[in-house]
Amino acid sequence: MQGELTPLKDQVFPIPNCLICYMCKKKMKMKRSKSLSPKASNSEEDMKRTRLEETEVANDIITHPHILDFSDDVLLNIFKYLNPKDLMAISLSCQRLAQIVQDKTLWKRVDFREKPILLSDLKEYIKFLQPITTNLAIRGDLYRENDTELSPCFFNSIKNTCTQLKELIIEEYCINADKIQITDFPGTIEKLSLEGCKMGYLRSNKSYFFKMNFHMPNLTCLILSNCQWFTPHSLLVISKMPKLKELRLNSCHRLGECVAYASLATRFGFKTLEILDLRDTTLGDSEVGCFSCTKTLTHLYLECPSSLRNTDAGDQEPRPLQREILNQPPVYEDVNVAQFLVEDGFRWENYMFERCLITDRAICALGSDTCDRRIINNSAEGVIVVEEDKRIFNNPHLKTLVVRNYPHVTNSSLVHLASNASSLEYLDVSGTSVTRQGVETFKSQRSNVKIVTSFDET
């Protein structure tokens, strides 16, 4: 009959492929769940992979950190080991580092001497200074730059900004003495160095250091090495510094022009001087003998200039006294010195000191004892009564003595020092005429003294 349904029990219907795949996957999943070591699901794999990547990133950060990953405190401790020029370069990299570089603790001790600073760049360096800056050192280049003259604005900036400045080092710059006086320097400094500087427009009637003892009462160290403009009459002013302990005048070739200044300065001044450097100067026995009056001296450095070596001063005839009349006699703040010079009216420069070398006479004046006896009574009968002998030891605290390349220093100096320099600890007589036997004798008498000779170099 049309329209009747045929029975289905004997008919076979095909199963779709998608259904077969679904059933197989379900069966495989059921078997895997029943196994002893089931494989992780996709979500767990992703979590482990993420953790592994995070660990690798963290290890990479530790192994190769970026500078900006550190805290400000850590960066500040790192920057303390950098020099000022590197700090200035870092300040230009980004805003954060620029703020850290401006921390005042980084600018307490500032030394720009690694490379010369041009005057055009000096303002950029000075702006980093702080009120707590205690040490400042700069270096120019007199041979590379035509204009190396420091301006009054530079000294005003230092004076107004660095109110606690203790040490000021200026090397190889030009200073106009007509525009910048010694009173323009900060009065708080305890150490001043003008090594290698040139001084222009100096006054002939007044020392550049006039009133320095009032303006810098706490100055303990003055370094004027290789200052060819320094003249002996400035010793009078410097000798009045109440706390001066160290004075370095090495390579000041005009220092030996007049012995009168050295005599007056050492007689009435240098009450606290301990370290004196007179190397590479034309000083002779008379000038060095003047410094034997300094009771506090502990270190003395003497070395013959290279231009005077291998010469015999004794063969040269002394020059006649040049009585050159002064058109404008100098007037100094010391009344006694002004009277000595003005009333005489002549220059006593270069009188028999041009090629004078140090001999045993100067060395034997160091550490020697003198007799100072005072007259007690002078009776009419012509009998003079004096007090008993009073021994005064010159330089009783002398510990270090350097006397190099003086051919007229012989074993006599060693004999004298062995007997009279009781505090001596170091002695350098290289290039002198001392003999090996004289050195051995000195060592046997003073075994505690370290002695350096030319024999040690061979």
Short mmCIF file of C-alpha atoms in Angstrom, two decimals:
data_model
loop_
_atom_site.label_atom_id
_atom_site.label_comp_id
_atom_site.label_asym_id
_atom_site.label_seq_id
_atom_site.Cartn_x
_atom_site.Cartn_y
_atom_site.Cartn_z
CA MET A 1 0.00 0.00 0.00
CA GLN A 2 1.13 3.33 -0.97
CA GLY A 3 2.11 5.45 2.00
CA GLU A 4 2.86 2.61 4.34
CA LEU A 5 6.11 2.66 6.23
CA THR A 6 8.61 -0.10 5.78
CA PRO A 7 10.13 -1.66 8.92
CA LEU A 8 13.59 -0.41 9.98
CA LYS A 9 15.05 -3.38 11.77
CA ASP A 10 16.68 -4.85 8.76
CA GLN A 11 18.05 -1.53 7.45
CA VAL A 12 21.60 -0.26 8.23
CA PHE A 13 22.33 3.45 8.44
CA PRO A 14 25.93 4.78 8.02
CA ILE A 15 27.49 6.59 11.10
CA PRO A 16 28.93 10.02 10.40
CA ASN A 17 32.70 10.38 10.57
CA CYS A 18 32.50 13.30 13.03
CA LEU A 19 30.64 11.18 15.49
CA ILE A 20 33.24 8.43 15.26
CA CYS A 21 36.02 10.87 15.94
CA TYR A 22 34.22 12.30 18.95
CA MET A 23 33.67 8.86 20.44
CA CYS A 24 37.30 7.85 19.91
CA LYS A 25 38.59 10.96 21.57
CA LYS A 26 36.28 10.46 24.49
CA LYS A 27 37.42 6.87 24.91
CA MET A 28 41.12 7.92 24.77
CA LYS A 29 40.50 10.59 27.39
CA MET A 30 38.85 8.08 29.70
CA LYS A 31 41.84 5.71 29.34
CA ARG A 32 44.29 8.54 30.04
CA SER A 33 42.47 9.58 33.20
CA LYS A 34 42.80 6.04 34.49
CA SER A 35 46.58 5.88 33.85
CA LEU A 36 49.07 6.30 36.69
CA SER A 37 50.91 9.32 35.13
CA PRO A 38 48.30 11.43 33.41
CA LYS A 39 49.47 14.13 30.99
CA ALA A 40 48.84 17.74 32.01
CA SER A 41 46.03 19.62 30.42
CA ASN A 42 46.58 22.54 28.08
CA SER A 43 45.77 25.10 30.80
CA GLU A 44 48.34 23.67 33.18
CA GLU A 45 50.96 23.64 30.43
CA ASP A 46 50.35 27.29 29.76
CA MET A 47 50.70 28.16 33.43
CA LYS A 48 53.99 26.31 33.74
CA ARG A 49 55.28 27.84 30.54
CA THR A 50 54.37 31.32 31.83
CA ARG A 51 56.11 30.73 35.14
CA LEU A 52 59.21 29.50 33.34
CA GLU A 53 59.30 32.58 31.15
CA GLU A 54 58.85 34.86 34.14
CA THR A 55 61.74 33.13 35.91
CA GLU A 56 63.96 33.54 32.84
CA VAL A 57 63.07 37.21 32.62
CA ALA A 58 63.81 37.71 36.31
CA ASN A 59 67.17 35.94 35.97
CA ASP A 60 67.99 38.05 32.94
CA ILE A 61 67.20 41.23 34.92
CA ILE A 62 69.50 40.10 37.72
CA THR A 63 72.26 39.11 35.31
CA HIS A 64 71.94 42.15 33.02
CA PRO A 65 70.22 44.90 35.00
CA HIS A 66 69.33 48.26 33.50
CA ILE A 67 70.60 51.30 35.33
CA LEU A 68 67.13 52.77 35.65
CA ASP A 69 65.93 49.60 37.41
CA PHE A 70 67.87 50.62 40.55
CA SER A 71 66.47 52.81 43.26
CA ASP A 72 67.67 56.37 43.79
CA ASP A 73 69.64 55.38 46.88
CA VAL A 74 71.52 52.66 45.00
CA LEU A 75 72.27 55.01 42.10
CA LEU A 76 73.49 57.64 44.53
CA ASN A 77 75.96 55.20 46.08
CA ILE A 78 77.20 54.23 42.61
CA PHE A 79 77.64 57.85 41.53
CA LYS A 80 79.86 58.55 44.53
CA TYR A 81 82.67 56.66 42.78
CA LEU A 82 82.50 58.78 39.62
CA ASN A 83 84.49 61.92 38.93
CA PRO A 84 82.70 65.24 38.42
CA LYS A 85 83.06 65.20 34.63
CA ASP A 86 81.34 61.81 34.39
CA LEU A 87 78.56 63.07 36.65
CA MET A 88 78.00 66.01 34.35
CA ALA A 89 77.78 63.67 31.34
CA ILE A 90 75.25 61.46 33.13
CA SER A 91 73.10 64.47 33.99
CA LEU A 92 72.51 65.01 30.26
CA SER A 93 71.12 61.51 29.67
CA CYS A 94 67.67 61.75 31.27
CA GLN A 95 65.67 63.79 33.75
CA ARG A 96 65.74 61.24 36.55
CA LEU A 97 69.52 60.84 36.51
CA ALA A 98 69.92 64.61 36.27
CA GLN A 99 67.98 65.02 39.51
CA ILE A 100 70.08 62.38 41.27
CA VAL A 101 73.35 63.92 40.05
CA GLN A 102 72.36 67.23 41.63
CA ASP A 103 72.38 65.66 45.08
CA LYS A 104 74.60 67.83 47.26
CA THR A 105 76.49 64.89 48.78
CA LEU A 106 78.12 64.22 45.38
CA TRP A 107 79.64 67.69 45.23
CA LYS A 108 81.39 67.93 48.58
CA ARG A 109 84.87 67.23 47.19
CA VAL A 110 85.18 68.34 43.56
CA ASP A 111 88.30 67.73 41.47
CA PHE A 112 88.15 68.77 37.81
CA ARG A 113 91.90 68.33 37.13
CA GLU A 114 91.64 65.13 35.10
CA LYS A 115 91.53 67.29 31.96
CA PRO A 116 92.07 71.02 31.43
CA ILE A 117 88.93 73.15 31.58
CA LEU A 118 88.54 75.94 29.07
CA LEU A 119 87.25 79.22 30.39
CA SER A 120 84.25 78.99 28.09
CA ASP A 121 83.20 75.76 29.83
CA LEU A 122 84.03 76.85 33.36
CA LYS A 123 80.55 78.22 34.05
CA GLU A 124 78.98 74.84 33.29
CA TYR A 125 81.18 73.21 35.91
CA ILE A 126 80.73 75.83 38.59
CA LYS A 127 76.93 75.59 38.56
CA PHE A 128 77.12 72.14 40.18
CA LEU A 129 78.88 73.45 43.28
CA GLN A 130 76.98 73.41 46.57
CA PRO A 131 77.16 75.32 49.86
CA ILE A 132 78.65 72.21 51.48
CA THR A 133 81.46 71.97 48.90
CA THR A 134 84.67 71.85 50.92
CA ASN A 135 87.26 71.00 48.23
CA LEU A 136 87.55 72.47 44.74
CA ALA A 137 90.34 71.83 42.22
CA ILE A 138 90.54 73.06 38.62
CA ARG A 139 93.26 73.00 35.97
CA GLY A 140 93.66 75.05 32.83
CA ASP A 141 96.14 74.93 29.98
CA LEU A 142 98.41 77.92 29.50
CA TYR A 143 99.94 76.48 26.33
CA ARG A 144 96.76 75.48 24.54
CA GLU A 145 94.36 78.33 25.17
CA ASN A 146 95.14 81.95 24.43
CA ASP A 147 92.65 83.39 26.89
CA THR A 148 93.13 81.68 30.27
CA GLU A 149 92.57 84.64 32.55
CA LEU A 150 90.16 83.93 35.37
CA SER A 151 87.43 86.49 35.81
CA PRO A 152 86.29 88.19 39.03
CA CYS A 153 82.87 86.58 38.44
CA PHE A 154 84.45 83.16 38.94
CA PHE A 155 85.82 84.10 42.36
CA ASN A 156 82.56 85.78 43.34
CA SER A 157 80.62 82.62 42.46
CA ILE A 158 82.89 80.46 44.57
CA LYS A 159 82.87 82.92 47.42
CA ASN A 160 79.07 83.22 47.50
CA THR A 161 78.20 79.59 46.78
CA CYS A 162 80.84 77.57 48.62
CA THR A 163 80.48 79.06 52.06
CA GLN A 164 82.30 76.14 53.70
CA LEU A 165 85.22 75.86 51.27
CA LYS A 166 88.41 74.58 52.93
CA GLU A 167 90.64 73.71 49.98
CA LEU A 168 91.07 75.66 46.73
CA ILE A 169 93.46 74.43 44.03
CA ILE A 170 93.93 76.51 40.87
CA GLU A 171 96.56 75.27 38.41
CA GLU A 172 97.84 76.69 35.12
CA TYR A 173 95.56 79.69 34.83
CA CYS A 174 96.28 83.39 34.42
CA ILE A 175 95.28 85.80 37.18
CA ASN A 176 95.08 89.53 36.66
CA ALA A 177 96.44 91.00 39.88
CA ASP A 178 94.93 94.37 39.02
CA LYS A 179 91.38 92.91 38.97
CA ILE A 180 91.68 90.07 41.47
CA GLN A 181 93.33 90.65 44.83
CA ILE A 182 94.07 88.09 47.49
CA THR A 183 91.03 89.37 49.41
CA ASP A 184 88.79 88.17 46.55
CA PHE A 185 89.63 84.57 47.42
CA PRO A 186 87.37 82.80 49.92
CA GLY A 187 88.50 83.63 53.42
CA THR A 188 87.47 80.22 54.80
CA ILE A 189 90.11 78.17 52.96
CA GLU A 190 92.78 76.27 54.84
CA LYS A 191 94.74 75.10 51.78
CA LEU A 192 95.53 77.28 48.76
CA SER A 193 97.46 76.14 45.69
CA LEU A 194 98.36 78.33 42.71
CA GLU A 195 100.77 75.86 41.16
CA GLY A 196 101.89 76.80 37.67
CA CYS A 197 99.72 79.93 37.52
CA LYS A 198 100.79 83.14 35.85
CA MET A 199 100.25 86.47 37.56
CA GLY A 200 99.92 89.65 35.54
CA TYR A 201 99.91 93.35 36.43
CA LEU A 202 101.65 92.86 39.76
CA ARG A 203 102.40 95.99 41.75
CA SER A 204 106.03 96.76 42.42
CA ASN A 205 105.38 98.49 45.73
CA LYS A 206 103.18 95.88 47.39
CA SER A 207 103.16 92.11 47.69
CA TYR A 208 100.24 90.27 46.14
CA PHE A 209 99.71 88.57 49.51
CA PHE A 210 99.29 91.86 51.37
CA LYS A 211 96.92 91.44 54.35
CA MET A 212 96.63 87.73 53.64
CA ASN A 213 97.20 86.95 57.31
CA PHE A 214 94.02 88.87 58.19
CA HIS A 215 91.90 87.59 55.30
CA MET A 216 92.83 83.90 55.67
CA PRO A 217 93.57 83.38 59.35
CA ASN A 218 93.02 79.60 59.14
CA LEU A 219 95.38 78.94 56.21
CA THR A 220 97.70 76.01 57.02
CA CYS A 221 99.02 75.06 53.56
CA LEU A 222 100.24 77.33 50.75
CA ILE A 223 101.54 75.84 47.48
CA LEU A 224 103.21 78.18 45.00
CA SER A 225 105.19 75.63 42.99
CA ASN A 226 106.48 76.82 39.62
CA CYS A 227 105.26 80.38 40.15
CA GLN A 228 107.89 82.41 38.35
CA TRP A 229 106.31 85.68 39.48
CA PHE A 230 106.95 84.97 43.17
CA THR A 231 109.61 87.25 44.64
CA PRO A 232 111.38 87.05 48.02
CA HIS A 233 109.71 90.13 49.52
CA SER A 234 106.44 88.17 49.66
CA LEU A 235 108.06 85.98 52.31
CA LEU A 236 107.56 88.80 54.79
CA VAL A 237 103.79 88.67 54.43
CA ILE A 238 103.55 84.89 54.27
CA SER A 239 105.68 84.51 57.40
CA LYS A 240 102.96 86.28 59.38
CA MET A 241 100.34 83.62 58.71
CA PRO A 242 99.39 82.51 62.24
CA LYS A 243 98.66 78.84 61.40
CA LEU A 244 100.82 78.15 58.34
CA LYS A 245 102.35 74.65 58.55
CA GLU A 246 103.22 73.79 54.95
CA LEU A 247 104.91 76.05 52.39
CA ARG A 248 105.98 74.80 48.97
CA LEU A 249 108.08 77.15 46.84
CA ASN A 250 109.78 74.62 44.61
CA SER A 251 110.73 75.85 41.11
CA CYS A 252 110.27 79.50 42.11
CA HIS A 253 113.43 80.63 40.37
CA ARG A 254 113.34 84.23 41.63
CA LEU A 255 113.40 83.19 45.24
CA GLY A 256 117.13 83.73 45.70
CA GLU A 257 117.24 87.36 44.62
CA CYS A 258 117.71 88.87 48.07
CA VAL A 259 118.80 87.26 51.33
CA ALA A 260 117.54 90.17 53.47
CA TYR A 261 113.90 89.18 53.02
CA ALA A 262 114.54 85.58 54.03
CA SER A 263 116.49 86.74 57.07
CA LEU A 264 113.75 89.06 58.33
CA ALA A 265 110.94 86.64 57.53
CA THR A 266 112.52 83.73 59.38
CA ARG A 267 113.60 85.87 62.32
CA PHE A 268 110.19 87.37 63.08
CA GLY A 269 107.78 84.92 61.42
CA PHE A 270 107.07 81.30 60.49
CA LYS A 271 106.21 80.40 64.07
CA THR A 272 104.26 77.26 63.10
CA LEU A 273 106.00 76.15 59.88
CA GLU A 274 106.62 72.40 59.63
CA ILE A 275 107.04 71.52 55.93
CA LEU A 276 109.24 73.62 53.64
CA ASP A 277 109.91 72.74 49.99
CA LEU A 278 112.74 74.73 48.36
CA ARG A 279 113.70 72.34 45.57
CA ASP A 280 114.80 73.66 42.20
CA THR A 281 115.58 77.14 43.51
CA THR A 282 118.77 79.22 43.51
CA LEU A 283 118.94 79.53 47.26
CA GLY A 284 122.36 79.26 48.84
CA ASP A 285 123.89 78.76 52.25
CA SER A 286 122.79 82.13 53.58
CA GLU A 287 119.10 81.68 52.78
CA VAL A 288 118.94 78.10 54.01
CA GLY A 289 120.79 79.12 57.14
CA CYS A 290 118.06 81.66 57.81
CA PHE A 291 115.46 78.90 58.00
CA SER A 292 117.47 77.21 60.73
CA CYS A 293 115.71 79.64 63.08
CA THR A 294 112.37 77.89 62.58
CA LYS A 295 112.00 75.72 65.67
CA THR A 296 108.92 73.87 64.41
CA LEU A 297 110.40 72.63 61.11
CA THR A 298 110.01 68.88 60.56
CA HIS A 299 110.46 68.42 56.77
CA LEU A 300 112.97 70.29 54.57
CA TYR A 301 113.42 69.59 50.86
CA LEU A 302 116.42 70.96 48.93
CA GLU A 303 117.51 70.06 45.41
CA CYS A 304 119.88 71.81 43.04
CA PRO A 305 118.34 73.12 39.79
CA SER A 306 119.32 71.17 36.72
CA SER A 307 120.78 74.32 35.14
CA LEU A 308 123.32 74.65 37.98
CA ARG A 309 124.40 71.04 38.20
CA ASN A 310 127.90 69.95 37.24
CA THR A 311 129.15 73.47 37.88
CA ASP A 312 131.68 74.62 40.40
CA ALA A 313 130.43 77.68 42.23
CA GLY A 314 133.79 78.16 43.89
CA ASP A 315 135.50 78.83 40.57
CA GLN A 316 133.23 81.72 39.75
CA GLU A 317 134.15 85.17 40.92
CA PRO A 318 131.47 86.99 42.89
CA ARG A 319 129.66 89.73 41.10
CA PRO A 320 130.22 93.28 42.29
CA LEU A 321 127.44 94.86 44.28
CA GLN A 322 124.97 96.56 41.98
CA ARG A 323 123.93 99.74 43.76
CA GLU A 324 120.98 100.52 41.55
CA ILE A 325 119.07 103.53 42.78
CA LEU A 326 115.35 102.99 43.25
CA ASN A 327 113.19 105.44 41.37
CA GLN A 328 110.13 104.33 43.31
CA PRO A 329 111.27 102.59 46.49
CA PRO A 330 108.80 99.97 47.68
CA VAL A 331 106.73 100.57 50.78
CA TYR A 332 105.73 97.51 52.77
CA GLU A 333 103.34 97.07 55.63
CA ASP A 334 106.20 96.14 57.96
CA VAL A 335 107.66 99.37 59.37
CA ASN A 336 111.09 97.87 60.00
CA VAL A 337 111.42 96.52 56.48
CA ALA A 338 110.24 99.77 54.91
CA GLN A 339 112.81 101.69 56.92
CA PHE A 340 115.56 99.26 55.95
CA LEU A 341 114.82 99.60 52.26
CA VAL A 342 113.80 103.23 51.92
CA GLU A 343 116.60 104.72 53.96
CA ASP A 344 119.20 102.68 52.14
CA GLY A 345 117.67 103.43 48.77
CA PHE A 346 119.38 100.64 46.85
CA ARG A 347 118.48 97.21 45.57
CA TRP A 348 120.41 94.32 47.04
CA GLU A 349 119.39 91.86 44.35
CA ASN A 350 121.54 89.20 42.74
CA TYR A 351 124.55 90.04 44.93
CA MET A 352 126.81 86.97 44.79
CA PHE A 353 123.78 84.65 44.81
CA GLU A 354 123.24 84.05 41.11
CA ARG A 355 125.06 80.72 41.03
CA CYS A 356 125.47 80.05 44.73
CA LEU A 357 125.12 76.40 45.72
CA ILE A 358 124.37 74.82 49.07
CA THR A 359 127.40 73.46 50.90
CA ASP A 360 128.18 71.85 54.24
CA ARG A 361 127.83 75.26 55.87
CA ALA A 362 124.07 75.33 55.33
CA ILE A 363 123.54 71.73 56.43
CA CYS A 364 125.63 72.17 59.57
CA ALA A 365 123.39 75.08 60.55
CA LEU A 366 120.45 72.67 60.80
CA GLY A 367 120.05 70.98 64.13
CA SER A 368 123.14 72.61 65.58
CA ASP A 369 123.22 73.88 69.12
CA THR A 370 124.12 77.49 69.87
CA CYS A 371 125.11 79.27 73.03
CA ASP A 372 122.84 82.13 74.05
CA ARG A 373 124.33 83.90 77.09
CA ARG A 374 122.82 87.06 78.51
CA ILE A 375 124.86 89.77 80.28
CA ILE A 376 123.79 89.95 83.92
CA ASN A 377 125.99 92.80 85.15
CA ASN A 378 128.47 95.22 83.62
CA SER A 379 130.37 96.74 86.55
CA ALA A 380 132.47 99.89 86.41
CA GLU A 381 135.62 97.90 87.12
CA GLY A 382 135.36 96.35 83.67
CA VAL A 383 134.21 92.95 84.91
CA ILE A 384 131.36 91.54 82.80
CA VAL A 385 129.16 88.94 84.46
CA VAL A 386 127.20 86.65 82.11
CA GLU A 387 124.82 83.81 82.84
CA GLU A 388 125.77 80.18 82.41
CA ASP A 389 125.78 78.51 79.01
CA LYS A 390 122.30 77.97 77.62
CA ARG A 391 122.01 75.46 74.79
CA ILE A 392 119.44 76.16 72.07
CA PHE A 393 118.93 73.53 69.41
CA ASN A 394 117.97 74.70 65.93
CA ASN A 395 115.25 72.64 64.24
CA PRO A 396 114.96 70.18 67.13
CA HIS A 397 112.00 68.43 65.45
CA LEU A 398 113.57 67.91 62.00
CA LYS A 399 112.49 64.45 60.80
CA THR A 400 112.98 64.53 57.02
CA LEU A 401 115.86 66.17 55.16
CA VAL A 402 116.37 65.96 51.40
CA VAL A 403 119.61 67.43 49.96
CA ARG A 404 120.00 66.25 46.38
CA ASN A 405 122.60 66.99 43.66
CA TYR A 406 124.75 69.46 45.61
CA PRO A 407 128.43 68.62 44.93
CA HIS A 408 129.71 70.62 47.94
CA VAL A 409 127.78 68.56 50.50
CA THR A 410 130.27 66.06 51.90
CA ASN A 411 130.78 63.67 54.80
CA SER A 412 131.04 66.67 57.14
CA SER A 413 127.26 67.09 56.87
CA LEU A 414 126.74 63.44 57.77
CA VAL A 415 128.96 63.76 60.83
CA HIS A 416 127.07 66.85 61.97
CA LEU A 417 123.60 65.36 61.42
CA ALA A 418 124.54 62.15 63.21
CA SER A 419 125.46 64.12 66.33
CA ASN A 420 122.89 66.95 66.35
CA ALA A 421 119.73 65.96 64.44
CA SER A 422 118.28 63.77 67.16
CA SER A 423 114.77 63.54 65.63
CA LEU A 424 115.93 62.72 62.10
CA GLU A 425 114.17 59.74 60.50
CA TYR A 426 114.78 60.15 56.76
CA LEU A 427 117.82 61.54 54.92
CA ASP A 428 118.35 61.79 51.16
CA VAL A 429 121.82 62.86 49.99
CA SER A 430 121.67 61.52 46.43
CA GLY A 431 123.98 63.25 43.99
CA THR A 432 126.20 64.77 46.69
CA SER A 433 129.88 64.14 47.43
CA VAL A 434 129.34 61.88 50.42
CA THR A 435 131.37 58.68 50.27
CA ARG A 436 130.35 55.10 50.86
CA GLN A 437 132.51 55.00 53.99
CA GLY A 438 130.83 58.15 55.30
CA VAL A 439 127.41 56.62 54.75
CA GLU A 440 128.40 53.42 56.55
CA THR A 441 129.70 55.43 59.50
CA PHE A 442 126.45 57.39 59.65
CA LYS A 443 124.43 54.16 59.59
CA SER A 444 126.45 52.73 62.44
CA GLN A 445 125.71 55.79 64.55
CA ARG A 446 122.10 56.31 63.49
CA SER A 447 120.68 52.95 62.53
CA ASN A 448 117.12 54.23 62.96
CA VAL A 449 117.49 56.75 60.11
CA LYS A 450 116.53 55.72 56.57
CA ILE A 451 119.28 57.15 54.34
CA VAL A 452 119.08 57.34 50.55
CA THR A 453 122.31 57.80 48.55
CA SER A 454 123.60 57.45 45.00
CA PHE A 455 125.17 54.16 46.01
CA ASP A 456 121.72 52.63 46.35
CA GLU A 457 120.96 53.26 42.68
CA THR A 458 123.84 51.14 41.38
#
